Short mmCIF file of C-alpha atoms in Angstrom, two decimals:
data_model
loop_
_atom_site.label_atom_id
_atom_site.label_comp_id
_atom_site.label_asym_id
_atom_site.label_seq_id
_atom_site.Cartn_x
_atom_site.Cartn_y
_atom_site.Cartn_z
CA MET A 20 0.00 0.00 0.00
CA GLU A 21 1.85 3.05 -1.28
CA ALA A 22 1.01 6.68 -0.56
CA PRO A 23 -0.19 9.02 -3.30
CA GLU A 24 2.26 11.68 -4.48
CA ALA A 25 -0.24 14.45 -5.26
CA ALA A 26 -0.36 17.58 -3.14
CA CYS A 27 -3.31 17.85 -0.78
CA THR A 28 -5.06 20.13 1.66
CA ILE A 29 -3.90 19.66 5.23
CA PRO A 30 -6.81 18.79 7.56
CA HIS A 31 -7.33 20.85 10.70
CA GLU A 32 -7.30 17.67 12.80
CA LEU A 33 -4.90 14.76 12.46
CA PRO A 34 -4.14 11.59 14.43
CA LEU A 35 -1.06 12.20 16.54
CA PHE A 36 1.84 9.83 17.19
CA PRO A 37 3.74 11.00 20.31
CA VAL A 38 7.51 10.56 20.56
CA GLN A 39 10.22 11.19 23.14
CA PRO A 40 12.70 14.05 22.57
CA ILE A 41 15.33 11.60 21.29
CA GLY A 42 12.86 10.51 18.62
CA VAL A 43 11.91 14.01 17.44
CA PHE A 44 10.80 13.78 13.82
CA LEU A 45 11.77 16.44 11.27
CA PRO A 46 10.63 17.30 7.76
CA GLY A 47 12.71 15.27 5.30
CA MET A 48 13.28 12.37 7.68
CA THR A 49 12.17 8.86 6.68
CA LYS A 50 11.65 6.09 9.21
CA THR A 51 10.09 2.62 9.43
CA LEU A 52 8.03 1.89 12.55
CA HIS A 53 6.81 -1.46 13.84
CA LEU A 54 3.45 -0.63 15.41
CA TYR A 55 1.67 -3.41 17.26
CA GLU A 56 -0.18 -1.77 20.17
CA PRO A 57 -3.96 -1.78 19.50
CA HIS A 58 -4.29 2.01 19.76
CA PHE A 59 -1.47 2.62 17.29
CA ILE A 60 -2.92 0.02 14.91
CA SER A 61 -6.17 2.01 15.00
CA LEU A 62 -4.22 5.21 14.32
CA VAL A 63 -2.53 3.69 11.26
CA GLU A 64 -5.77 2.26 9.93
CA GLU A 65 -7.40 5.70 10.14
CA CYS A 66 -4.51 7.16 8.12
CA LEU A 67 -4.77 4.42 5.50
CA ALA A 68 -8.50 5.06 5.12
CA THR A 69 -7.92 8.68 4.03
CA PRO A 70 -6.79 9.79 0.56
CA HIS A 71 -3.97 11.96 1.93
CA ARG A 72 -2.53 9.44 4.45
CA LEU A 73 -1.39 12.22 6.76
CA MET A 74 -0.75 12.18 10.49
CA ALA A 75 1.27 14.23 12.94
CA THR A 76 4.12 13.53 15.32
CA ALA A 77 5.03 15.61 18.36
CA VAL A 78 7.36 15.42 21.33
CA LEU A 79 5.37 14.52 24.45
CA GLU A 80 6.93 15.61 27.76
CA PRO A 81 5.84 16.29 31.33
CA TYR A 82 5.03 19.95 31.93
CA MET A 83 6.21 21.22 35.29
CA GLY A 84 4.88 24.76 34.99
CA GLY A 85 1.63 24.09 36.83
CA GLN A 86 -1.95 23.74 35.64
CA ALA A 87 -2.28 25.39 32.26
CA GLN A 88 -3.86 24.69 28.95
CA GLY A 89 -3.43 26.22 25.53
CA GLN A 90 -0.76 27.15 23.04
CA GLY A 91 2.57 27.45 24.80
CA GLN A 92 4.45 30.56 23.77
CA ASN A 93 5.65 31.45 27.26
CA GLU A 94 8.01 30.08 29.87
CA GLY A 95 10.45 28.64 27.37
CA GLU A 96 7.91 26.73 25.28
CA GLY A 97 8.79 26.46 21.59
CA PRO A 98 6.75 27.78 18.67
CA GLY A 99 3.53 25.90 18.03
CA SER A 100 3.65 23.97 21.31
CA PHE A 101 0.58 23.00 23.31
CA ILE A 102 0.23 22.79 27.09
CA GLY A 103 -2.24 20.15 28.22
CA GLY A 104 -4.38 20.41 31.31
CA ASN A 105 -2.88 17.20 32.75
CA ASN A 106 0.62 18.65 33.13
CA TYR A 107 2.04 17.59 29.78
CA SER A 108 3.26 19.47 26.74
CA LEU A 109 3.30 18.69 23.04
CA SER A 110 5.98 20.39 20.97
CA CYS A 111 8.01 20.00 17.77
CA GLY A 112 4.95 19.04 15.73
CA CYS A 113 5.64 17.54 12.31
CA LEU A 114 3.31 16.76 9.42
CA VAL A 115 3.95 13.14 8.40
CA GLN A 116 2.83 11.15 5.37
CA VAL A 117 2.44 7.38 5.53
CA LEU A 118 4.37 6.12 2.50
CA SER A 119 3.57 2.44 2.96
CA ALA A 120 2.11 0.05 5.52
CA LYS A 121 2.50 -3.72 5.50
CA PRO A 122 0.96 -6.21 7.95
CA TYR A 123 3.71 -7.60 10.17
CA THR A 124 3.69 -9.72 13.37
CA GLY A 125 0.42 -8.61 14.89
CA GLY A 126 0.64 -5.06 13.60
CA TYR A 127 2.11 -3.01 10.79
CA LEU A 128 5.49 -2.05 9.40
CA VAL A 129 4.82 1.58 8.59
CA ARG A 130 7.16 3.73 6.54
CA ILE A 131 6.68 7.44 7.17
CA ARG A 132 8.25 10.68 5.95
CA GLY A 133 8.20 14.11 7.55
CA GLU A 134 6.83 16.86 5.32
CA ALA A 135 6.49 20.13 7.26
CA ARG A 136 6.50 21.63 10.74
CA LEU A 137 3.14 21.98 12.46
CA GLY A 138 1.79 23.95 15.36
CA ILE A 139 -0.65 22.30 17.78
CA SER A 140 -3.61 24.29 19.07
CA GLY A 141 -5.68 21.62 20.81
CA LEU A 142 -6.10 17.97 21.69
CA PRO A 143 -9.77 17.08 21.15
CA GLN A 144 -9.13 13.35 21.58
CA SER A 145 -6.73 11.55 23.92
CA GLY A 146 -7.96 7.95 23.60
CA PRO A 147 -7.66 5.34 22.27
CA TYR A 148 -5.07 7.45 20.46
CA MET A 149 -4.45 11.18 20.29
CA ARG A 150 -5.98 13.53 17.75
CA ALA A 151 -4.58 17.05 17.52
CA GLN A 152 -5.80 20.30 16.07
CA VAL A 153 -2.93 21.48 13.90
CA TYR A 154 -1.91 24.40 11.71
CA PRO A 155 1.06 25.05 9.38
CA LEU A 156 4.06 26.70 11.02
CA PRO A 157 6.35 27.95 8.24
CA ASP A 158 9.56 29.88 8.74
CA HIS A 159 9.42 33.66 8.95
CA ALA A 160 9.55 35.54 5.67
CA VAL A 161 12.92 36.75 4.40
CA ALA A 162 13.40 40.26 3.05
CA PRO A 163 14.67 40.23 -0.55
CA GLY A 164 18.14 41.50 -1.31
CA GLU A 165 21.10 41.12 1.03
CA ALA A 166 19.23 38.76 3.38
CA GLU A 167 18.64 36.27 0.57
CA GLY A 168 22.27 36.49 -0.48
CA ALA A 169 23.46 35.72 3.05
CA LEU A 170 21.11 32.72 3.23
CA ARG A 171 22.40 31.32 -0.05
CA ALA A 172 25.99 31.64 1.18
CA LYS A 173 25.07 29.59 4.27
CA ALA A 174 23.24 27.07 2.10
CA GLU A 175 26.25 26.69 -0.19
CA GLU A 176 28.46 25.96 2.82
CA LEU A 177 26.00 23.33 4.07
CA ASP A 178 25.68 21.85 0.58
CA ASN A 179 29.45 21.33 0.41
CA ILE A 180 29.45 19.64 3.82
CA LEU A 181 26.63 17.33 2.74
CA ARG A 182 28.47 16.34 -0.44
CA ASP A 183 31.41 15.21 1.68
CA ALA A 184 29.06 13.42 4.09
CA GLN A 185 27.32 11.62 1.22
CA ASN A 186 30.62 10.52 -0.29
CA LEU A 187 31.74 9.11 3.05
CA ALA A 188 28.38 7.49 3.82
CA SER A 189 28.26 5.84 0.39
CA LYS A 190 31.06 3.51 1.52
CA PHE A 191 28.59 1.82 3.89
CA ARG A 192 25.39 -0.06 3.09
CA CYS A 193 23.24 0.71 6.11
CA ASP A 194 20.04 2.43 7.22
CA GLU A 195 21.82 5.73 7.87
CA THR A 196 23.14 5.91 4.31
CA ALA A 197 19.70 5.15 2.88
CA ALA A 198 18.04 7.78 5.11
CA LEU A 199 20.57 10.43 4.03
CA GLN A 200 20.02 9.65 0.35
CA GLN A 201 16.24 9.81 0.76
CA ALA A 202 16.49 13.15 2.57
CA MET A 203 18.62 14.59 -0.22
CA ARG A 204 16.00 13.53 -2.77
CA TRP A 205 13.22 15.00 -0.63
CA ARG A 206 14.80 18.46 -0.64
CA TYR A 207 14.07 18.79 -4.38
CA ALA A 208 10.46 17.56 -4.20
CA GLU A 209 7.40 19.79 -4.33
CA PRO A 210 6.23 20.71 -0.79
CA LEU A 211 2.82 19.66 0.47
CA THR A 212 2.61 23.03 2.21
CA PRO A 213 4.93 26.07 2.01
CA GLY A 214 7.90 25.91 4.34
CA ILE A 215 8.45 29.68 4.50
CA ALA A 216 6.11 32.64 4.63
CA GLN A 217 6.05 35.03 1.69
CA ALA A 218 7.53 38.48 2.16
CA PRO A 219 4.94 41.26 1.68
CA ALA A 220 4.95 42.69 -1.82
CA PRO A 221 6.48 46.19 -2.16
CA ALA A 222 3.97 49.02 -2.40
CA SER A 223 5.13 49.84 -5.93
CA ALA A 224 4.50 46.27 -7.07
CA ALA A 225 1.07 46.24 -5.47
CA SER A 226 0.07 49.49 -7.15
CA SER A 227 1.38 48.40 -10.54
CA SER A 228 -1.02 45.46 -10.55
CA SER A 229 -3.91 47.87 -11.16
CA THR A 230 -2.31 49.97 -13.92
CA PRO A 231 -3.94 50.46 -17.35
CA ASP A 232 -1.25 48.23 -18.91
CA THR A 233 -2.58 45.24 -17.00
CA LEU A 234 -6.14 46.06 -18.01
CA SER A 235 -5.23 46.41 -21.67
CA VAL A 236 -3.78 42.90 -21.76
CA ALA A 237 -6.98 41.53 -20.26
CA GLU A 238 -9.11 43.48 -22.71
CA GLY A 239 -7.18 42.07 -25.65
CA GLY A 240 -8.77 38.65 -25.16
CA PRO A 241 -7.28 35.20 -24.48
CA ALA A 242 -5.26 35.06 -27.70
CA GLU A 243 -3.56 38.39 -27.06
CA ALA A 244 -2.91 37.47 -23.47
CA GLN A 245 -1.42 34.12 -24.52
CA ARG A 246 0.89 35.78 -27.07
CA GLY A 247 1.98 38.31 -24.48
CA ALA A 248 2.69 35.59 -21.95
CA GLU A 249 4.69 33.60 -24.50
CA ALA A 250 6.71 36.68 -25.43
CA ALA A 251 7.43 37.43 -21.78
CA SER A 252 8.41 33.82 -21.20
CA THR A 253 10.74 33.81 -24.21
CA SER A 254 12.30 37.09 -23.14
CA GLY A 255 12.83 35.73 -19.65
CA ARG A 256 14.53 32.61 -20.98
CA GLU A 257 16.84 34.67 -23.18
CA THR A 258 17.77 36.86 -20.22
CA GLU A 259 18.52 33.80 -18.08
CA GLU A 260 20.68 32.30 -20.82
CA GLU A 261 22.62 35.55 -21.10
CA GLU A 262 23.20 35.65 -17.36
CA GLY A 263 24.52 32.09 -17.30
CA GLU A 264 23.50 28.53 -16.67
CA GLU A 265 24.00 28.51 -12.89
CA GLU A 266 20.81 27.78 -10.96
CA VAL A 267 20.03 29.74 -7.82
CA MET A 268 18.33 27.98 -4.93
CA GLY A 269 14.91 29.36 -4.15
CA LEU A 270 13.86 30.12 -0.60
CA GLU A 271 11.70 27.00 -0.40
CA GLU A 272 14.67 24.83 -1.36
CA LEU A 273 16.82 26.57 1.25
CA VAL A 274 14.27 25.68 3.90
CA ARG A 275 14.05 22.06 2.77
CA LEU A 276 17.85 21.81 2.72
CA SER A 277 18.02 23.07 6.32
CA TRP A 278 15.59 20.33 7.41
CA ALA A 279 16.93 17.47 5.31
CA ALA A 280 20.54 17.94 6.38
CA LEU A 281 20.17 16.83 10.01
CA GLN A 282 20.72 13.10 9.56
CA TRP A 283 22.67 10.49 11.48
CA LEU A 284 25.73 9.18 9.65
CA PRO A 285 27.00 5.57 9.60
CA HIS A 286 28.85 4.26 12.67
CA ALA A 287 27.93 7.29 14.79
CA THR A 288 28.55 6.81 18.49
CA ALA A 289 25.81 7.39 21.06
CA GLU A 290 27.37 10.76 21.90
CA GLU A 291 27.49 11.77 18.21
CA ARG A 292 23.85 10.79 17.76
CA MET A 293 22.82 12.87 20.77
CA ARG A 294 24.56 15.91 19.27
CA ILE A 295 22.41 15.54 16.17
CA VAL A 296 19.30 15.10 18.34
CA ARG A 297 20.08 18.33 20.19
CA SER A 298 20.51 20.12 16.87
CA ARG A 299 17.19 18.70 15.66
CA LEU A 300 15.38 20.01 18.74
CA LEU A 301 16.96 23.44 18.30
CA ALA A 302 16.05 23.38 14.61
CA MET A 303 12.40 22.75 15.46
CA ASP A 304 12.46 25.63 17.96
CA THR A 305 13.48 28.29 15.44
CA ARG A 306 11.53 29.84 12.59
CA ASP A 307 14.68 31.50 11.25
CA VAL A 308 15.91 29.53 8.24
CA GLY A 309 19.34 31.18 8.48
CA ARG A 310 19.77 30.00 12.06
CA ARG A 311 18.73 26.46 11.06
CA LEU A 312 21.22 26.42 8.19
CA GLU A 313 23.94 27.38 10.69
CA LEU A 314 22.86 24.66 13.12
CA ALA A 315 22.87 22.05 10.36
CA ALA A 316 26.26 23.14 9.02
CA GLU A 317 27.84 22.96 12.47
CA ALA A 318 26.27 19.60 13.37
CA MET A 319 26.90 17.89 10.04
CA GLY A 320 30.40 19.33 9.76
CA GLU A 321 31.31 17.66 13.05
CA ALA A 322 29.55 14.43 12.06
CA ALA A 323 31.29 14.27 8.67
CA ALA A 324 34.69 14.96 10.26
CA ALA A 325 34.14 12.16 12.78
CA LEU A 326 33.17 9.72 10.02
CA ALA A 327 36.18 10.76 7.92
CA ALA A 328 38.48 10.04 10.86
CA LYS A 329 36.92 6.59 11.32
CA CYS A 330 37.33 5.83 7.62
CA ALA A 331 40.98 6.90 7.75
CA LEU A 332 41.66 4.72 10.80
CA ALA A 333 39.96 1.75 9.17
CA SER A 334 41.98 2.25 5.99
CA ALA A 335 45.25 2.54 7.93
CA GLY A 336 44.40 -0.57 9.93
CA GLY A 337 43.65 -2.52 6.78
CA GLN A 338 46.92 -1.48 5.16
CA GLY A 339 48.88 -2.41 8.28
CA GLN A 340 47.24 -5.83 8.42
CA GLY A 341 48.03 -6.42 4.75
CA GLN A 342 51.68 -5.50 5.22
CA GLY A 343 51.89 -7.80 8.24
CA GLN A 344 50.52 -10.72 6.25
CA GLN A 345 53.01 -10.08 3.43
CA SER A 346 55.89 -9.98 5.92
CA ALA A 347 54.78 -13.23 7.54
CA ALA A 348 54.49 -14.89 4.14
CA GLY A 349 58.00 -13.74 3.23
CA GLN A 350 59.49 -15.15 6.43
CA ALA A 351 57.72 -18.45 5.87
CA GLY A 352 59.18 -18.63 2.37
CA GLN A 353 62.70 -18.17 3.73
#
């Protein structure tokens, strides 16, 4: 049972799969879950019965701030978090699509992929499984100009780090390598919902939309409008060709890169994995795409350097063992 690829409207309520902080789920992440508890089986079956196959994940933690209920924007709570009346909090909400589900040992093997960050505004159902009221939580808009240029410089740095990480990870056939490759493919896919808010249009652009020129095109009829659109399109292509072949990452792709980058690498130690987890939690707590690009570059730079050192040690050990075997063979021949 495979999930449909078409874009869809996000429902206001979704079944919710709670996770611990170490299991925080991010957009771009892919994971296979073995669900066998009756309430989680019911949750999966509800997802499979819908055309969109969407659910939500969120970090469930005790809330020690006293009796409160509502959206938590105070006392250190992250964006889009929800404080329950029973002293618990839900944070780091993520829109998740069920890619496939196969019956397995009294339950399901469910393959899921994170698609976008969500805010949680309510919990209308807590049993047999949770249902949450959700809303999109995109990054803050970026002002055009210098701000976009600075973001692209950060993205280029992260892109270079990820190329090195992919080259190193490709030496190993393991779940971490597969997850990294899937995340890198996801970054180029069409989003189910925008990952960044649009900057407000300049006043001059807004006023120009009602000029007589715009009206004259409309009055010319569909054929005239089509010819004008084709001419504009051709002119745009010629201008792009004159400027060069280099593609510039759009803001949406920058956002998806910042999410997709935070992956575990092969042979990571428990300490190295926890560093990535901390970076994931910080990434979910910011709506600044530039800050998230910095977090990802720092975390993945350290992870790639650690993996490179392990590869170098393994290579040196293999060469030393080979030389020892050759020496032993030579002595035996004498």
